[in-house]
Structures are given as structure tokens and as C-alpha cells.
């Protein structure tokens, strides 16, 4: 009877592969191979930009913050620990920059919270159930999506962070807690409060 050793994690797992690539590139970056940042940006720049669009509701600001996020990655490369999940560390940096932006925007209230996000982005509104698949439903879906964007944009900062991470980004409560530097219980509480507010504000659409 042959003894077959336990198999290592499947190399075909895309999530594990992505994590492995990220850790390898961060090791290269820490070792002085600056070009590794380009590979990290190629994999993560678009998700970070989309996340920031949803957080700050402005494409130009999101683009600036996304660029600054990777500047911070480069500057803080020595602090990254290889046992960390890179995407969680990256989104923590992005979330902190968004918070700083909120504080700045609070001192410059002339900026609109209703700025358009990328047209290709799927929003919570687009996932609300439609009563009919008829072509004219597309216009109603667009209105519904805009209503959701506005409602989410008007949430308090801590509630908006939780909703964006857990609903749009589909992060687990545990990972969202790490990114937001909070406890899972606090994130669950924020999600509950955010959903209650959104349910009330969007009841005409629901």
C-alpha cells in the first residue's frame, strides 16, 4: 500500500495564485526591484480605483487617490509583512486616504456628493429586483442606480465604508474590519445601521 503525502494547496486556485504573485512582487519591491510596483499596479489599480469611486463619488478625486495609494505602497514597502494579504493591506491604505479626503472635503463643502461614477460600474441599485424585463426597464434601472448612489453617498462616513466594502467589494466582515481598523462586531453594527437607513431612503424603489 502506497502512502500519498498530503497535497499542497492547488496551484490552480486563482485567489491563492494572486496572493502568491502579490507577495512575490512585494518581496522584489522590498529588495529594491522598483519595477515590481508596475506588476502590482497592473493587477490592482482598477479595483482600487473602483473602490475609491464608490467611496468618494468623484472620478477625478478617485483617480488622484488611487495614484497616491500606490505611492504609499512604495513608500511603506518595508512595513509590509509577507504573511499579510496584500489586497487587504492595499485597501487599508486606500480607505485611510479616502478618510483623509472626507475630512478635507468637509472643509470644502462646495463639492458635490452626487458626482457620477464610471458608467460601466454596477451599483447596488442595479441589483435591485426588476418587475419586468422589458426594454424600458433599463431607464428605470438607471434611475434606481442613481438613487442608490446618492443614498449611499449621503451615509455617514463609517457607515458608507462598511456598505461599500461588504456590499460592493464583497469583502467579508472580518476583512472589512481589518481594512477599517475596527472590530468585526463594529462592522456588523455599521452594516445594520446603514441598511436600515438605505431601506428607509429607498423604500419607494424597493
Phi, psi and omega in degrees: 000126182274148178255118181260119181295156177303134180284143175290167177308141184300128177289350180274354179290114184297326180293314179295322178298314181299316179299319180295317178298317181298314181296320179297318180291325178292324176297318178297317181297318180293333180275000176103005178269086187298335182295342179297335178297327179297320179293320178296318179294322180299323181277328192243350185299316182294311177301322179293318178299314179298317178300314181291327174302316182289330181283315187254351174061033179205121185296317182297314178296319180297320178297316178297317181291325178296316178298317180295327178302315182284334170298317179294323176303313181296313183293328185259014186304327182291337183275350180287132177257134188294343177280350177283156170274121187301316184297326177294315178299317181297314182290334174296317177298313181298318180296320178294322177294321177297320178298316178299323179294320178301317180296319178296317182293330178296334178271353179228069190289002180284349179285143183274139174277353186258019181299147182290141170262169184307137183297334182278353183285138174270134180247173176304323182299325182288347180265355177292143185295138176263147180276341185209142178274012183298153181304324182291353177292336181300318180295319179294321179297322179295318178296319180296317179299318179295320179298321179292317179302315181295316181297317178293320180297335182268358177292152171303152187307314184293326179286321179296319178302314183295316180295315182298315183291315187273330181266307183281312183277348178058037175278149176290162178300320181297316181290321176299322179297320178295314181297319184271359180055048180226177176271154176304323179297321179294320179295317178300319179296318179295319179298317180299313181295319180296317181294323177297316180295315181295322179298322180288315183289333184251018185298332179290336178271334183276000000 
